[in-house]
Tab-separated table of C-alpha atoms in Angstrom:
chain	number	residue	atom	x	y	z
A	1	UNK	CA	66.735	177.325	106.247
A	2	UNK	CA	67.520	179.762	108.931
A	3	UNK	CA	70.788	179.170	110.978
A	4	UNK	CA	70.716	179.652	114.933
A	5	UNK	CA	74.113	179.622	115.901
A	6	UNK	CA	74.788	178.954	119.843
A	7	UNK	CA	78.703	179.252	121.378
A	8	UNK	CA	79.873	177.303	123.319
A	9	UNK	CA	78.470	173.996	122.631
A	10	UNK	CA	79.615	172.707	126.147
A	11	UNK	CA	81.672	174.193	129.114
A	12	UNK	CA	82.707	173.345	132.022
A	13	UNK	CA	83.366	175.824	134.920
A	14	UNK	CA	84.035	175.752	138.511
A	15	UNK	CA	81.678	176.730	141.264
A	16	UNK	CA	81.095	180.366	141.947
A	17	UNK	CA	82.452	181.547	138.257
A	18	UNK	CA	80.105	183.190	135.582
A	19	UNK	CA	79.797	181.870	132.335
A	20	UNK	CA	78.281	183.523	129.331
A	21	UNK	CA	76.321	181.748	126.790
A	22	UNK	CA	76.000	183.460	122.865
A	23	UNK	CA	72.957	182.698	120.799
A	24	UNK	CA	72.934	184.223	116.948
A	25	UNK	CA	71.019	184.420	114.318
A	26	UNK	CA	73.065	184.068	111.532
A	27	UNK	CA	71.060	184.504	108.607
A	28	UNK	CA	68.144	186.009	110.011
A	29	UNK	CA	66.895	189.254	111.986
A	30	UNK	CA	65.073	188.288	115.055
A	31	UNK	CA	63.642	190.677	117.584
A	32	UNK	CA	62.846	187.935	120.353
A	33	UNK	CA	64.940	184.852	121.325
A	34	UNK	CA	64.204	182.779	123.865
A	35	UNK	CA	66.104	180.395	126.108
A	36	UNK	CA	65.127	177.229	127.364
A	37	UNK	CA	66.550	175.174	130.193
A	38	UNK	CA	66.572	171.083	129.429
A	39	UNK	CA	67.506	168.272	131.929
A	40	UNK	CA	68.583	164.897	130.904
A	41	UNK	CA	65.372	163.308	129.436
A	42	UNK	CA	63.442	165.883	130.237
A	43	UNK	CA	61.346	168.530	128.472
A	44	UNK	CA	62.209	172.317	127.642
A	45	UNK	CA	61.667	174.604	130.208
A	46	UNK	CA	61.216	178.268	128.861
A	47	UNK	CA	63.303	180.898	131.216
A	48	UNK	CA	63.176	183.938	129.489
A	49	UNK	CA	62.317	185.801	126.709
A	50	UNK	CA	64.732	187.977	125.232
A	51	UNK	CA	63.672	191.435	123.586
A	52	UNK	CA	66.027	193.207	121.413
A	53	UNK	CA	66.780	196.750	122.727
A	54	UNK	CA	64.433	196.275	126.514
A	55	UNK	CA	64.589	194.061	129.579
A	56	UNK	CA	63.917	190.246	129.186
A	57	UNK	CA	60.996	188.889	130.805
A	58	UNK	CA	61.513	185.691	132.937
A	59	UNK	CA	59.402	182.731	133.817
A	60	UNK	CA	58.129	182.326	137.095
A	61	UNK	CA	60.697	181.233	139.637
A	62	UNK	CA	63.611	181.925	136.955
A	63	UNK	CA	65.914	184.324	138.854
A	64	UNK	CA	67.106	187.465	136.883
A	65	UNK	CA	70.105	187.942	138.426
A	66	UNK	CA	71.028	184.772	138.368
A	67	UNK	CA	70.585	184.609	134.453
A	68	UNK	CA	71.568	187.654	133.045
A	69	UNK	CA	69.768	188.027	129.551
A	70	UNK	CA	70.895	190.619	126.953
A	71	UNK	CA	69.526	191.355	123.935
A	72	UNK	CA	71.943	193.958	122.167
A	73	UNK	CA	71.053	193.481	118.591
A	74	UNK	CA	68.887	191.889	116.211
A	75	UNK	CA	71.126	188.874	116.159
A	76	UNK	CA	72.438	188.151	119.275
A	77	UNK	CA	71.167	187.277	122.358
A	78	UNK	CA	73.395	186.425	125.451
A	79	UNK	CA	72.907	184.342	128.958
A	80	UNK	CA	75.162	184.852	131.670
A	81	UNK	CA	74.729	182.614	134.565
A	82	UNK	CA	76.238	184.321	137.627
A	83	UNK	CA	78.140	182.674	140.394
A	84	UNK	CA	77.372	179.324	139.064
A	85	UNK	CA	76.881	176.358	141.260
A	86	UNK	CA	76.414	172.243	140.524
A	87	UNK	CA	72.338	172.987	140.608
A	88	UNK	CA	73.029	175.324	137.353
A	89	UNK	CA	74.249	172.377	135.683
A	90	UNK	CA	71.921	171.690	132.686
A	91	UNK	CA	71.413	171.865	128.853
A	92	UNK	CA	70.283	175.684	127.443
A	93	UNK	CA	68.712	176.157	124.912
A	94	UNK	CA	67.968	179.542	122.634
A	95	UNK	CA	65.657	179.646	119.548
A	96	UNK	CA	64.564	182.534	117.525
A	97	UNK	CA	61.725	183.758	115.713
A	98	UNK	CA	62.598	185.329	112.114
A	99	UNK	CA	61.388	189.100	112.453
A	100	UNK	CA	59.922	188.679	108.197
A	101	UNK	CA	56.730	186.332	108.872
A	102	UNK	CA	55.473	187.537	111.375
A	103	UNK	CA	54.902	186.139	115.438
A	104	UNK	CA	53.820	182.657	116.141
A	105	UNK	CA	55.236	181.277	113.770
A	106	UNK	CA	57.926	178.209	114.074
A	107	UNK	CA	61.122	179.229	116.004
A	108	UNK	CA	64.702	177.982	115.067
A	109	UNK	CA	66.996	176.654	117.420
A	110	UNK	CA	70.516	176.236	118.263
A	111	UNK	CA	72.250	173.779	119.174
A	112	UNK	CA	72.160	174.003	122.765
A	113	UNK	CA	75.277	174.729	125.038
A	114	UNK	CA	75.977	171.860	128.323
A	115	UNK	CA	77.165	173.670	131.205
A	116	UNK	CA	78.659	171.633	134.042
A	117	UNK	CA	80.060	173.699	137.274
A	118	UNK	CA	82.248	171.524	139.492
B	1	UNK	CA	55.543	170.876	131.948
B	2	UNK	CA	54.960	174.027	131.433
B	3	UNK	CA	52.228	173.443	129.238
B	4	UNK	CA	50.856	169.898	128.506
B	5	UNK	CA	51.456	165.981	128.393
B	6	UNK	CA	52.589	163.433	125.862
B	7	UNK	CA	52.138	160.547	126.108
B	8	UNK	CA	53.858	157.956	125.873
B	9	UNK	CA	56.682	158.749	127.406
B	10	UNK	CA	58.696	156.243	125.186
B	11	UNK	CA	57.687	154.385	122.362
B	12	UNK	CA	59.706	151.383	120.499
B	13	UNK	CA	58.692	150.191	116.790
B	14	UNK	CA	60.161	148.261	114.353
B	15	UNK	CA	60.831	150.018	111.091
B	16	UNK	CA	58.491	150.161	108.545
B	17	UNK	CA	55.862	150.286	111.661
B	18	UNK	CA	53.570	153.556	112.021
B	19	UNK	CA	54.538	155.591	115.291
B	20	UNK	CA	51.538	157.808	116.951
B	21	UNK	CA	52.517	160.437	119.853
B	22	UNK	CA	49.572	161.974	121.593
B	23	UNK	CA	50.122	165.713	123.243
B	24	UNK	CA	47.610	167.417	125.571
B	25	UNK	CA	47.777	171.116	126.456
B	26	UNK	CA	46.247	173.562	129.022
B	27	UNK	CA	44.980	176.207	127.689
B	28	UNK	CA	43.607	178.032	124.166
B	29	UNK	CA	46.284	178.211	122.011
B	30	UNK	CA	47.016	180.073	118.451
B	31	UNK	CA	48.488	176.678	117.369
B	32	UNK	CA	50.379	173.805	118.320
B	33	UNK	CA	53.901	173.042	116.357
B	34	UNK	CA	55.904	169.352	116.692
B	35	UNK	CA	59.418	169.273	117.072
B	36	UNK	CA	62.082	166.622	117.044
B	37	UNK	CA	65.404	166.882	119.091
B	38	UNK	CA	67.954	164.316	118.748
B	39	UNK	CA	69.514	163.035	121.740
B	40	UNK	CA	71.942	166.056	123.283
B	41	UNK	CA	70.856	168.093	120.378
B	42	UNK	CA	68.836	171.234	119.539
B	43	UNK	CA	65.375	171.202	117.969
B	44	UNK	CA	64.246	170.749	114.495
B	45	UNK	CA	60.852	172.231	113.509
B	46	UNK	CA	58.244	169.570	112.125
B	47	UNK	CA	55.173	170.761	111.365
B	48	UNK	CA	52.668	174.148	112.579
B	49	UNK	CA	48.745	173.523	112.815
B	50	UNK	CA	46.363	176.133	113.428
B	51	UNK	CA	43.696	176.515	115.888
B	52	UNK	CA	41.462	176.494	112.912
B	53	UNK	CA	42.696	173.269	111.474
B	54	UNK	CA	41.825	169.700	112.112
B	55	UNK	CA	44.834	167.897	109.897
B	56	UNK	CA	47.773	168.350	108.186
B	57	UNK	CA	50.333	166.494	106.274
B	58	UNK	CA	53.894	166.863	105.678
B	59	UNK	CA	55.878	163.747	103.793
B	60	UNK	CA	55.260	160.972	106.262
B	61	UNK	CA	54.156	163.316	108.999
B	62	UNK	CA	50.468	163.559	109.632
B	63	UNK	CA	49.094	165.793	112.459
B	64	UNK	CA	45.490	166.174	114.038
B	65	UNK	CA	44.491	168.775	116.124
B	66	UNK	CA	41.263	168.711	118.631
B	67	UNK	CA	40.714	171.840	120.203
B	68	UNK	CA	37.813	170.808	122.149
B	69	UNK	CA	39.426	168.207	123.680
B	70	UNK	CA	42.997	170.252	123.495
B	71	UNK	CA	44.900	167.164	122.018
B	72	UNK	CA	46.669	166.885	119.148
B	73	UNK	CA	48.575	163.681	117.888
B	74	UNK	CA	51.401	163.029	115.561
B	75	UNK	CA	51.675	159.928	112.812
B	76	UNK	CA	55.007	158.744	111.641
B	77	UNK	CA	54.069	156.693	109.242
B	78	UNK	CA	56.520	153.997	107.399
B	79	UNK	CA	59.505	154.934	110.382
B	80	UNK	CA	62.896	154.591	109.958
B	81	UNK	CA	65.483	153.505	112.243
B	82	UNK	CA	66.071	157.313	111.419
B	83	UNK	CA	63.560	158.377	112.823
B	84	UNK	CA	65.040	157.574	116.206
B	85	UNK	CA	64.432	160.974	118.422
B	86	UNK	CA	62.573	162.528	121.011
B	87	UNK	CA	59.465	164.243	119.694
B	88	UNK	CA	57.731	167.716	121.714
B	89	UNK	CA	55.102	169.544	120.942
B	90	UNK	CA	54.893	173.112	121.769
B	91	UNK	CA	51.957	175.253	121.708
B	92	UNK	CA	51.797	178.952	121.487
B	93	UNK	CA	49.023	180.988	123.506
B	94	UNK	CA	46.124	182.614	122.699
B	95	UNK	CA	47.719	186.509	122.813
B	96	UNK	CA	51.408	185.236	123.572
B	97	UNK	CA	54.075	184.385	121.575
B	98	UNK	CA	56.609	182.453	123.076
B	99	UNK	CA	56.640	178.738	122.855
B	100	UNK	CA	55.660	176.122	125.738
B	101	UNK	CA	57.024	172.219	125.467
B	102	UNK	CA	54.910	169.186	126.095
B	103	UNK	CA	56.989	166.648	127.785
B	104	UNK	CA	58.005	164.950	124.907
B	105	UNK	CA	58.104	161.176	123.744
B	106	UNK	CA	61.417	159.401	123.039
B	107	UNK	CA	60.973	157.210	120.046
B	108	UNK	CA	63.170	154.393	119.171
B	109	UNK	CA	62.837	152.544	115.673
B	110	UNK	CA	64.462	149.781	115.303
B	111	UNK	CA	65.956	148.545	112.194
């Protein structure tokens, strides 16, 4: 089946640092990602969605220059969370939707990346 | 959520038991897809219904979908101590195509 692959799986950072998250698809093209926010025992909350080659379009109250989505090729997707604080801390998410098949159809997922800022 | 409620929130079998997870959504959709996450985990895809399907089956997976009512539900049937996950469904928009999560039901089987 198609591969998401999402780097790093956990990291831990210190208040006020940036830290950049890498989602790709490793066996697939994909020409939107998206990335999902998850707290403990909570649902997936969808932040953004990430368009290769134009500007990512955010939920409503995500903050785009808070998380910095790029989209540089058909493969890779990246989040950057700027001057990261406690409130940041949380489990992302990305997925992706194979380009062959169509839209709509099911996404893949990584396997999410746990960011803690002290 | 972004989208809709499941319900319950938790559910505890014993194996060999049948496991049903409800999910309500919001608004029309194109179709509603299950997933499973295990516990600090990504998702696994389950199953995809169509708006313009009532049931489907997959192995021991068996999903309804009621558009009028905008419900679907989800049968495990025969669990597994396995089977021991959380369980979303997501639903994709009439005209959109990005993916909105249910809350989600944490299922425990136990052996």
């Amino acid at each position: 089946g198609a591969v998401v692959s999402q780097h790093p799986s956990w990291v831990i950072c210190k208040s006020g640092t940036s830290v950049k998250i890498e989602c790709r698809s490793l066996d697939f093209q994909a020409t939107t990602m998206f990335w999902y926010r998850q707290f403990p025992k909570q649902s997936l909350m969808l932040m953004a969605t990430s368009n290769e080659g134009s500007k990512a379009t955010y939920e409503q109250g995500v903050e785009k220059d808070k998380f910095l989505i790029n989209h540089a090729s058909l493969t890779l997707s990246t989040l950057t969370v700027t001057s990261a604080h406690p409130e940041d801390s949380s489990f992302y998410i990305c997925s992706a939707r194979p380009l062959a098949g169509g839209g709509n159809g099911e996404l893949f997922f990584g396997e999410g990346s746990r960011l803690t800022v002290l | 959520s972004q989208q809709g409620e499941e319900d319950p929130q938790a559910l505890s079998i014993q194996e060999g038991e049948n496991a049903t997870m409800n999910c309500s959504y919001k608004t029309s959709i194109n179709n509603l897809q299950w997933y499973r996450q295990n516990s600090g985990r990504g998702l696994v895809h389950l199953i995809l219904i169509r708006s313009n399907e009532r049931e489907k089956h997959s192995g021991r997976l068996r999903v309804t979908l009621d558009t009028s009512k905008k419900s679907s539900s989800l049968l495990i049937t025969a669990s597994r101590a396995a089977d021991t996950a959380s369980y979303f469904c997501a639903t994709v928009r009439t005209g959109a195509n990005n993916l909105f999560f249910g809350t989600g039901t944490r299922l425990t089987v136990i052996p």
